[in-house]
Short mmCIF file of C-alpha atoms in Angstrom, two decimals:
data_model
loop_
_atom_site.label_atom_id
_atom_site.label_comp_id
_atom_site.label_asym_id
_atom_site.label_seq_id
_atom_site.Cartn_x
_atom_site.Cartn_y
_atom_site.Cartn_z
CA MET A 1 70.75 -103.95 113.64
CA LYS A 2 69.03 -101.16 111.65
CA TYR A 3 69.85 -102.73 108.63
CA ILE A 4 69.40 -106.30 109.74
CA ILE A 5 66.00 -106.24 111.00
CA PRO A 6 64.29 -105.02 107.85
CA ALA A 7 66.56 -106.91 105.88
CA ALA A 8 65.71 -110.24 107.45
CA ILE A 9 61.64 -109.47 107.90
CA ALA A 10 61.71 -108.67 104.10
CA ILE A 11 63.81 -111.61 102.91
CA GLY A 12 61.69 -113.78 105.61
CA VAL A 13 58.82 -112.32 103.90
CA GLY A 14 59.62 -112.88 100.40
CA ILE A 15 60.61 -116.35 100.37
CA VAL A 16 57.72 -117.54 102.45
CA THR A 17 55.42 -116.01 99.91
CA LEU A 18 57.43 -117.33 96.92
CA ILE A 19 57.69 -120.98 98.37
CA GLY A 20 53.71 -120.60 98.97
CA TYR A 21 53.77 -120.38 95.09
CA PHE A 22 55.38 -123.37 94.35
CA ILE A 23 54.67 -125.73 97.00
CA GLN A 24 50.82 -125.43 98.21
CA THR A 25 50.77 -126.87 101.28
CA PRO A 26 47.74 -125.15 103.83
CA GLU A 27 50.13 -124.12 106.57
CA LEU A 28 52.26 -121.80 103.89
CA LEU A 29 48.82 -120.77 101.91
CA ALA A 30 47.61 -119.64 105.19
CA ILE A 31 51.13 -117.84 105.87
CA ARG A 32 50.68 -116.09 102.58
CA GLN A 33 46.89 -115.08 102.94
CA ILE A 34 48.00 -113.28 106.15
CA LEU A 35 50.78 -111.45 104.53
CA THR A 36 48.70 -110.62 101.22
CA GLY A 37 46.01 -109.22 103.78
CA TRP A 38 48.56 -107.19 105.70
CA ALA A 39 49.72 -105.69 102.19
CA VAL A 40 45.95 -105.16 101.26
CA ILE A 41 45.57 -103.17 104.19
CA LEU A 42 48.71 -101.10 103.94
CA GLY A 43 47.93 -100.72 100.26
CA GLY A 44 44.60 -99.25 101.37
CA LEU A 45 46.70 -96.69 103.76
CA ALA A 46 48.87 -95.92 101.02
CA VAL A 47 45.63 -94.58 99.13
CA VAL A 48 44.87 -91.98 101.87
CA VAL A 49 48.45 -90.55 102.37
CA GLY A 50 48.49 -90.28 98.53
CA LEU A 51 45.50 -88.20 98.80
CA LEU A 52 46.64 -85.88 101.51
CA ASN A 53 50.15 -85.66 99.70
CA LEU A 54 47.90 -84.52 96.56
CA ILE A 55 46.22 -82.10 98.30
CA VAL A 56 49.22 -80.68 100.19
CA VAL A 57 51.40 -80.73 96.85
CA ASN A 58 48.44 -78.49 95.21
CA PHE A 59 48.23 -76.41 97.94
CA ARG A 60 51.96 -75.24 97.80
CA ARG A 61 51.40 -74.88 93.84
CA MET A 62 48.35 -72.40 94.66
CA ARG A 63 50.44 -70.25 97.29
CA THR A 64 53.97 -70.30 95.17
CA ASN A 65 53.12 -70.82 91.40
CA ASN A 66 50.68 -68.42 89.68
CA LYS A 67 50.80 -70.26 86.31
CA GLY A 68 49.00 -73.34 87.53
CA ALA A 69 47.14 -72.39 90.42
CA PHE A 70 43.85 -72.13 89.04
CA TYR A 71 44.20 -75.83 87.88
CA SER A 72 45.73 -77.18 91.41
CA LEU A 73 42.58 -75.33 92.88
CA LEU A 74 40.17 -77.42 90.72
CA THR A 75 42.39 -80.79 91.72
CA VAL A 76 41.72 -80.23 95.48
CA ALA A 77 38.30 -79.15 94.98
CA ALA A 78 37.62 -82.18 93.09
CA ALA A 79 39.81 -84.54 94.86
CA VAL A 80 38.00 -83.58 98.18
CA GLY A 81 34.52 -83.35 96.61
CA THR A 82 34.76 -86.82 95.22
CA PHE A 83 36.14 -88.14 98.56
CA VAL A 84 33.06 -86.60 100.50
CA VAL A 85 30.51 -87.89 98.28
CA GLY A 86 31.91 -91.06 98.14
CA SER A 87 32.30 -91.54 101.74
CA LEU A 88 28.86 -89.86 102.66
CA ASP A 89 26.91 -91.99 99.80
CA SER A 90 28.58 -95.16 100.99
CA LEU A 91 27.64 -94.19 105.32
CA ARG A 92 23.96 -93.31 103.97
CA LYS A 93 23.67 -96.47 102.31
CA GLY A 94 25.69 -98.97 104.65
CA SER A 95 28.14 -100.53 102.26
CA PRO A 96 30.63 -99.04 99.13
CA THR A 97 28.34 -97.47 96.52
CA LEU A 98 30.98 -97.48 93.67
CA TYR A 99 29.83 -100.11 91.84
CA GLN A 100 26.14 -99.93 92.68
CA GLU A 101 23.98 -98.65 89.70
CA GLY A 102 22.79 -95.11 89.97
CA SER A 103 24.94 -94.19 93.20
CA LEU A 104 26.30 -90.78 93.17
CA ILE A 105 29.68 -91.74 93.17
CA GLN A 106 28.99 -93.90 90.05
CA LEU A 107 27.57 -90.82 88.53
CA VAL A 108 30.75 -89.12 88.92
CA PHE A 109 32.44 -91.86 87.41
CA ASN A 110 30.22 -91.97 84.36
CA GLY A 111 30.05 -88.24 83.86
CA VAL A 112 33.71 -87.24 84.66
CA ILE A 113 36.07 -89.64 84.83
CA ILE A 114 35.25 -91.90 81.81
CA PRO A 115 34.62 -88.92 79.21
CA SER A 116 38.02 -87.35 80.65
CA GLN A 117 39.81 -90.90 79.70
CA ALA A 118 38.30 -91.02 76.51
CA ALA A 119 39.28 -87.31 75.58
CA LEU A 120 42.82 -88.22 76.82
CA ALA A 121 42.81 -91.58 74.76
CA ALA A 122 41.64 -89.37 71.48
CA LEU A 123 44.74 -87.05 72.18
CA VAL A 124 47.09 -89.94 72.52
CA MET A 125 46.07 -91.06 68.91
CA ILE A 126 46.81 -87.61 67.48
CA PHE A 127 49.71 -87.13 69.25
CA LEU A 128 50.98 -90.72 67.81
CA VAL A 129 50.19 -89.78 64.08
CA ILE A 130 52.09 -86.50 64.70
CA ALA A 131 55.57 -88.02 66.09
CA ALA A 132 55.19 -91.25 63.13
CA VAL A 133 55.13 -88.50 60.65
CA LYS A 134 58.05 -86.74 62.66
CA LEU A 135 59.88 -90.00 63.16
CA LEU A 136 61.82 -90.01 59.49
CA LYS A 137 62.77 -86.68 60.21
CA ASN A 138 64.07 -86.80 63.97
CA LYS A 139 65.54 -90.67 63.72
CA PRO A 140 66.34 -91.00 59.86
CA ASN A 141 67.35 -94.52 59.77
CA ARG A 142 66.40 -97.99 58.18
CA TRP A 143 64.46 -98.87 61.67
CA SER A 144 62.05 -95.90 61.41
CA ILE A 145 61.52 -96.65 57.77
CA ILE A 146 60.59 -100.33 58.74
CA PHE A 147 58.45 -98.70 61.72
CA LEU A 148 56.56 -96.43 59.39
CA PHE A 149 56.01 -99.31 56.57
CA ALA A 150 54.79 -101.65 59.17
CA LEU A 151 52.53 -98.83 60.55
CA LEU A 152 50.94 -98.18 57.18
CA VAL A 153 50.45 -102.13 56.17
CA VAL A 154 48.42 -102.15 59.25
CA LEU A 155 46.52 -99.32 59.16
CA VAL A 156 45.70 -99.31 55.47
CA GLY A 157 45.34 -103.22 55.69
CA TRP A 158 42.02 -102.57 57.73
CA ILE A 159 40.47 -100.82 54.90
CA PRO A 160 37.58 -102.91 53.77
CA LEU A 161 38.10 -102.92 49.93
CA SER A 162 38.54 -106.00 47.85
CA PHE A 163 41.69 -104.93 45.84
CA LEU A 164 43.42 -104.45 48.95
CA ALA A 165 42.86 -108.21 50.09
CA PRO A 166 46.71 -109.30 49.42
CA LEU A 167 47.66 -106.39 51.89
CA ASN A 168 45.17 -107.52 54.37
CA ALA A 169 46.64 -110.94 54.09
CA PHE A 170 49.76 -109.53 54.57
CA ARG A 171 48.70 -107.34 57.54
CA ASP A 172 47.37 -110.56 59.41
CA TRP A 173 50.73 -112.61 58.40
CA ALA A 174 53.06 -109.75 60.16
CA ILE A 175 51.03 -109.68 63.22
CA ALA A 176 50.94 -113.34 63.45
CA VAL A 177 54.48 -114.15 62.89
CA PRO A 178 57.30 -111.25 62.65
CA VAL A 179 55.38 -109.34 65.23
CA SER A 180 54.21 -111.99 67.74
CA ALA A 181 57.78 -113.08 67.76
CA GLY A 182 59.45 -109.89 68.46
CA ALA A 183 56.81 -108.93 71.03
CA ARG A 184 57.08 -112.46 72.68
CA GLY A 185 60.95 -111.89 72.43
CA ILE A 186 60.53 -108.34 74.19
CA LEU A 187 58.36 -109.69 76.75
CA ILE A 188 60.98 -112.77 77.55
CA GLY A 189 63.54 -110.27 78.41
CA VAL A 190 61.10 -107.79 80.28
CA ALA A 191 60.36 -111.08 82.38
CA LEU A 192 63.73 -111.87 82.89
CA GLY A 193 64.52 -108.81 83.95
CA SER A 194 61.54 -108.70 86.38
CA VAL A 195 62.65 -112.05 87.67
CA MET A 196 66.19 -110.87 88.46
CA ILE A 197 64.99 -107.70 90.35
CA GLY A 198 62.78 -109.80 92.47
CA LEU A 199 65.94 -111.89 93.20
CA ARG A 200 67.91 -109.14 94.14
CA VAL A 201 64.95 -108.10 97.00
CA LEU A 202 65.01 -111.68 98.08
CA THR A 203 68.51 -112.09 98.33
CA GLY A 204 68.74 -108.58 100.04
CA ILE A 205 71.11 -107.09 97.54
CA GLU A 206 68.05 -104.75 96.19
CA ARG A 207 67.10 -102.62 99.47
CA PRO A 208 64.57 -99.87 98.56
CA TYR A 209 64.06 -99.80 102.38
CA LYS A 210 67.87 -99.22 103.45
CA ASP A 211 69.12 -95.93 104.69
CA MET B 1 52.98 -132.84 95.62
CA PRO B 2 54.08 -129.65 93.53
CA GLU B 3 53.38 -129.79 89.85
CA PRO B 4 56.00 -130.69 87.36
CA LEU B 5 56.00 -127.17 85.91
CA SER B 6 56.04 -125.37 89.21
CA LEU B 7 59.34 -127.80 90.22
CA VAL B 8 60.93 -126.50 86.99
CA SER B 9 60.14 -122.97 87.98
CA LEU B 10 61.68 -123.33 91.36
CA GLY B 11 64.65 -124.92 89.78
CA LEU B 12 65.43 -121.96 87.37
CA ILE B 13 64.95 -119.52 90.34
CA ILE B 14 67.38 -121.77 92.43
CA LEU B 15 69.81 -121.90 89.60
CA ALA B 16 69.34 -118.27 89.01
CA VAL B 17 70.65 -117.49 92.76
CA LEU B 18 73.51 -119.74 92.70
CA LEU B 19 74.61 -118.22 89.22
CA LEU B 20 73.96 -114.60 90.83
CA GLY B 21 76.12 -115.67 93.80
CA ALA B 22 78.82 -116.74 91.61
CA PHE B 23 78.60 -113.85 89.17
CA THR B 24 78.95 -111.60 92.08
CA PHE B 25 81.87 -113.60 93.29
CA PHE B 26 83.81 -113.32 89.76
CA VAL B 27 82.78 -109.81 88.95
CA ARG B 28 84.50 -108.82 92.70
CA ASN B 29 87.67 -110.52 91.65
CA GLY B 30 87.97 -108.41 88.27
CA PHE B 31 85.64 -110.56 85.96
CA LYS B 32 84.10 -108.05 83.52
CA PRO B 33 81.12 -109.61 81.57
CA PRO B 34 80.56 -107.69 78.17
CA LEU B 35 78.10 -105.28 78.39
CA ARG B 36 76.44 -104.16 75.21
CA GLN B 37 76.00 -100.16 74.76
CA ILE B 38 72.44 -98.87 75.60
CA PRO B 39 72.33 -95.31 74.47
CA GLY B 40 69.92 -94.43 77.13
CA TYR B 41 72.22 -94.79 79.87
CA GLU B 42 74.85 -93.26 78.30
CA ALA B 43 72.82 -90.07 77.47
CA LEU B 44 71.20 -90.21 81.06
CA ALA B 45 74.30 -88.77 83.00
CA ARG B 46 74.89 -85.94 80.33
CA LEU B 47 71.09 -85.12 80.46
CA VAL B 48 71.30 -84.95 84.32
CA GLY B 49 74.50 -83.00 84.03
CA GLN B 50 72.82 -80.23 81.72
CA ALA B 51 69.69 -79.72 83.79
CA VAL B 52 71.71 -79.21 86.85
CA GLU B 53 74.10 -76.73 85.17
CA SER B 54 71.02 -74.86 83.79
CA GLY B 55 69.53 -74.54 87.20
CA GLY B 56 66.57 -76.71 86.49
CA ARG B 57 64.79 -79.97 87.65
CA VAL B 58 64.68 -83.74 86.44
CA HIS B 59 61.31 -85.40 86.41
CA VAL B 60 61.17 -89.20 87.08
CA SER B 61 58.15 -90.47 86.41
CA VAL B 62 57.63 -94.36 87.73
CA GLY B 63 54.16 -94.73 86.20
CA THR B 64 51.43 -96.40 87.57
CA GLY B 65 53.18 -99.14 89.17
CA GLY B 66 52.78 -100.12 92.41
CA LEU B 67 54.83 -102.34 95.32
CA ILE B 68 52.06 -104.81 95.92
CA GLY B 69 51.64 -106.95 92.82
CA GLU B 70 53.21 -107.90 89.51
CA ASP B 71 54.13 -104.40 88.78
CA THR B 72 56.78 -104.30 91.82
CA SER B 73 59.99 -105.20 89.71
CA THR B 74 59.11 -102.58 87.04
CA THR B 75 58.67 -100.08 89.90
CA LEU B 76 61.77 -100.92 91.35
CA ALA B 77 63.46 -100.43 88.30
CA GLY B 78 62.41 -97.09 88.02
CA LEU B 79 62.96 -96.25 91.50
CA ALA B 80 66.99 -97.61 91.04
CA LEU B 81 66.97 -94.99 88.29
CA LEU B 82 65.24 -92.15 90.50
CA GLU B 83 67.94 -93.01 93.08
CA TYR B 84 70.90 -91.92 90.38
CA VAL B 85 69.02 -89.25 89.42
CA SER B 86 68.60 -87.96 92.97
CA LYS B 87 72.04 -88.54 93.95
CA SER B 88 73.15 -86.72 90.73
CA SER B 89 71.12 -83.36 90.79
CA SER B 90 70.83 -83.01 94.67
CA ILE B 91 73.42 -80.16 94.38
CA SER B 92 71.02 -78.43 92.26
CA ASP B 93 69.07 -75.56 93.32
CA LEU B 94 65.77 -77.30 92.36
CA SER B 95 64.90 -80.52 93.86
CA PRO B 96 64.61 -83.50 91.26
CA LEU B 97 60.76 -84.40 91.26
CA GLY B 98 59.54 -88.21 91.17
CA THR B 99 55.98 -88.76 90.56
CA THR B 100 53.80 -91.89 90.69
CA GLY B 101 50.42 -92.94 89.84
CA ASN B 102 50.30 -95.51 92.74
CA ALA B 103 49.96 -94.49 96.30
CA THR B 104 51.93 -97.62 97.51
CA THR B 105 55.20 -96.10 95.81
CA LEU B 106 54.83 -93.14 97.35
CA PRO B 107 56.33 -93.27 100.47
CA VAL B 108 59.32 -95.14 98.52
CA LEU B 109 59.57 -92.33 96.28
CA THR B 110 59.82 -89.86 99.08
CA ASP B 111 62.48 -92.27 100.87
CA THR B 112 64.41 -92.38 97.93
CA ILE B 113 64.85 -88.92 97.18
CA ARG B 114 65.21 -88.16 101.09
CA ARG B 115 68.13 -90.78 101.40
CA ALA B 116 70.19 -89.37 98.24
CA TYR B 117 70.13 -85.87 99.72
CA VAL B 118 71.14 -87.52 103.38
CA GLN B 119 73.96 -89.56 101.57
CA ASN B 120 75.20 -86.07 99.83
CA GLY B 121 74.98 -84.12 103.18
CA LEU B 122 72.40 -82.11 101.95
CA ALA B 123 69.50 -83.21 104.32
CA ASP B 124 68.46 -79.96 105.37
CA LYS B 125 67.75 -79.23 101.42
CA PHE B 126 65.47 -82.01 100.83
CA GLU B 127 61.86 -80.99 100.11
CA THR B 128 58.97 -83.27 101.16
CA THR B 129 56.71 -82.26 98.20
CA ALA B 130 59.78 -83.64 95.93
CA ALA B 131 57.61 -87.02 95.62
CA ARG B 132 54.03 -86.69 94.53
CA VAL B 133 51.29 -88.74 93.36
CA ILE B 134 49.45 -87.22 90.57
CA ALA B 135 46.24 -89.46 90.27
CA PHE B 136 45.30 -93.13 90.91
CA ASP B 137 44.20 -93.43 86.95
CA ALA B 138 46.79 -93.97 83.78
CA TYR B 139 45.38 -91.38 81.68
CA ALA B 140 44.56 -88.79 84.56
CA GLN B 141 48.48 -89.15 85.67
CA ALA B 142 49.83 -88.76 82.49
CA GLY B 143 47.32 -85.19 82.03
CA GLY B 144 48.46 -84.11 85.34
CA THR B 145 52.24 -84.66 85.06
CA THR B 146 52.29 -82.60 81.51
CA ALA B 147 51.01 -79.61 84.01
CA ILE B 148 54.40 -80.40 86.16
CA ILE B 149 56.58 -80.81 83.22
CA ILE B 150 55.40 -77.39 82.02
CA ASP B 151 54.99 -75.53 85.04
CA ASP B 152 57.72 -76.90 87.33
CA ASP B 153 60.85 -75.84 85.39
CA VAL B 154 61.64 -79.52 84.26
CA ARG B 155 64.92 -79.52 82.20
CA ALA B 156 64.77 -83.14 81.60
CA ASN B 157 62.29 -86.32 81.69
CA VAL B 158 62.95 -89.79 82.67
CA LEU B 159 59.73 -91.72 82.17
CA VAL B 160 60.53 -95.29 83.01
CA GLY B 161 58.23 -97.72 84.96
CA VAL B 162 54.87 -99.16 84.12
CA LEU B 163 53.58 -96.95 81.32
CA GLY B 164 51.22 -97.21 78.62
CA PRO B 165 49.96 -95.53 75.40
CA GLU B 166 49.09 -92.53 77.68
CA VAL B 167 53.12 -91.95 78.01
CA ALA B 168 52.49 -90.00 74.99
CA LEU B 169 50.57 -87.33 76.81
CA MET B 170 53.80 -86.64 79.08
CA THR B 171 56.35 -87.06 76.15
CA GLU B 172 54.84 -84.57 73.96
CA ALA B 173 54.88 -82.22 76.89
CA GLY B 174 58.33 -82.61 77.10
CA GLN B 175 58.71 -82.28 73.01
CA ARG B 176 57.20 -78.74 73.57
CA ARG B 177 59.44 -77.54 76.00
CA ARG B 178 62.19 -79.12 73.80
CA ILE B 179 63.70 -81.03 76.73
CA PRO B 180 65.81 -84.28 76.49
CA GLN B 181 63.55 -87.50 77.26
CA VAL B 182 64.54 -91.13 78.39
CA VAL B 183 61.56 -93.43 77.82
CA GLY B 184 61.14 -97.20 78.99
CA SER B 185 58.18 -99.26 79.78
CA ASP B 186 57.58 -102.87 80.44
CA ARG B 187 54.47 -102.64 78.47
CA LEU B 188 55.05 -103.23 74.63
CA SER B 189 52.66 -100.04 74.04
CA GLY B 190 54.64 -97.67 76.15
CA GLN B 191 57.82 -98.90 74.42
CA ALA B 192 56.23 -98.33 71.04
CA VAL B 193 55.22 -94.70 72.00
CA GLY B 194 58.81 -94.33 73.28
CA TYR B 195 60.86 -95.24 70.36
CA VAL B 196 58.39 -92.89 68.14
CA MET B 197 58.56 -89.89 70.53
CA ALA B 198 61.40 -89.85 73.19
CA ASP B 199 65.19 -89.06 72.17
CA HIS B 200 66.16 -92.36 74.24
CA PRO B 201 64.13 -95.14 74.54
CA LEU B 202 64.57 -98.11 76.76
CA ILE B 203 63.24 -101.05 75.00
CA GLY B 204 62.53 -104.59 76.72
CA GLU B 205 64.75 -105.40 79.78
CA GLU B 206 67.03 -102.55 79.40
CA ILE B 207 64.81 -100.75 82.25
CA TYR B 208 66.08 -103.42 84.51
CA ALA B 209 69.65 -102.86 83.64
CA SER B 210 69.84 -99.43 84.90
CA ARG B 211 72.03 -100.17 88.29
CA GLY B 212 74.53 -102.54 86.52
CA TYR B 213 75.04 -99.50 83.84
CA LEU B 214 75.02 -96.37 85.68
CA THR B 215 76.56 -97.62 88.80
CA GLN B 216 78.86 -100.67 87.98
CA GLU B 217 78.15 -102.22 91.38
CA PRO B 218 79.27 -105.84 91.57
CA THR B 219 76.01 -107.45 92.13
CA ALA B 220 74.02 -105.51 89.36
CA VAL B 221 76.92 -106.27 86.91
CA ALA B 222 76.53 -109.76 88.31
CA SER B 223 72.87 -110.08 88.06
CA LEU B 224 73.01 -108.99 84.00
CA ALA B 225 75.26 -111.52 83.31
CA THR B 226 73.14 -114.02 84.88
CA GLN B 227 70.07 -112.86 83.08
CA ASP B 228 72.11 -113.43 79.91
CA VAL B 229 72.66 -116.99 80.90
CA LEU B 230 69.08 -117.65 81.55
CA ARG B 231 68.07 -116.19 78.55
CA TRP B 232 70.84 -118.48 76.60
CA ILE B 233 68.83 -121.40 78.44
CA ILE B 234 65.52 -120.24 77.19
CA ILE B 235 66.90 -119.89 73.86
CA ALA B 236 67.80 -123.41 73.99
CA ALA B 237 64.67 -124.76 75.31
CA ILE B 238 62.75 -122.91 72.60
CA LEU B 239 64.96 -124.51 70.11
CA GLY B 240 64.98 -127.76 71.26
CA GLY B 241 61.16 -127.78 71.66
CA SER B 242 60.84 -126.76 67.84
CA ILE B 243 63.31 -129.15 66.84
CA LEU B 244 61.50 -131.96 69.01
CA GLY B 245 58.09 -130.66 67.35
CA ILE B 246 59.36 -130.74 63.83
CA PHE B 247 60.54 -134.71 64.61
CA GLY B 248 57.08 -134.95 66.29
CA LEU B 249 58.61 -135.79 69.70
CA ASN B 250 57.06 -132.83 71.30
CA PRO B 251 55.91 -134.04 74.77
#
């Protein structure tokens, strides 16, 4: 029973939700909405559990790991601080203030999160350029050469100089034809893999909840 | 009345279920569908073994994918790899680490590692902090994971899940520590970064094939065979549609 009940619930819920997508009757839609609502509530609770996990892990790092202790302290302070500021701000105004212009929590987002994301995105660009240069040394094969050639063509093709117009046209063709075809091929493969995992869960073969 | 396209999709799903059942039966009775080599999975067993022998940890990140939404399948694929890594490395002094950027994944991440310890008879060695939420944002998660890779004695990096270009931050940290890395994502940007920066990139649907390749479970191998049949059906549909289009017969 320990195995059958969770599997029966998971399979039943999955099948009802799936059929609700294909055959849209009011009854199935109502059931689907109730189930989706429960999932959203569980997701909200999971965020609180996630926040607790973050705090516990970083407290332990502070106690045991001298190397990253200061960063863990900053992480805990930032997480608790943002949670308190956001909650108090929302309680004071009587509604969630995350998307309200001029609210404290939006100030934190605009002043800390967005600049941090921009800085990390810029770092990604630098790492990628360095990695692309290293690619020929680490993986000296024809695919690496094609990769670098495509990279150079696309980058140089963006330069707005008249004598580069043929390269520009080649770049447009490359993006529209071979790149697009390859990307669609990969995405069809990803979609098929995704469908198969879904079916494995629906048929009870894949059970992430099993013991 | 359901739309014709919905009926076609439903028909394909029913066909996939029937094929999965049939292939499972055949594989259990000795049929072995030909599987091409995937270097990432061939290397995985080796790099997990090396990490365990050297007394270090294996880190598995499933990215920012959750269990509620369109990313669920990809997250489950990452969890299948975490299960394999946890079973193989639970004898190590240091527990494997599972990280995520989505809170809904955390309970399953924790349970996957715990289950591996219980199945290996090492339940008392399980650390509750082996599964961690790093941050709820992709870049913040990647940035936070770099600290774990560097500070927590990680000797092998497995980054498989919902990962975009931010995976470059994590793989760069792995490169600095000179540890072997396997990277796979359902996103094209994540795959491109993985190809450039990882030792063993997993491209396209390869991330969903982990159970079939690593455990050889009949149902997992059968799902790979089913996937191949569906692929041929889609190829035939695309070619058929193109030919009809050339002759002006496209509906």
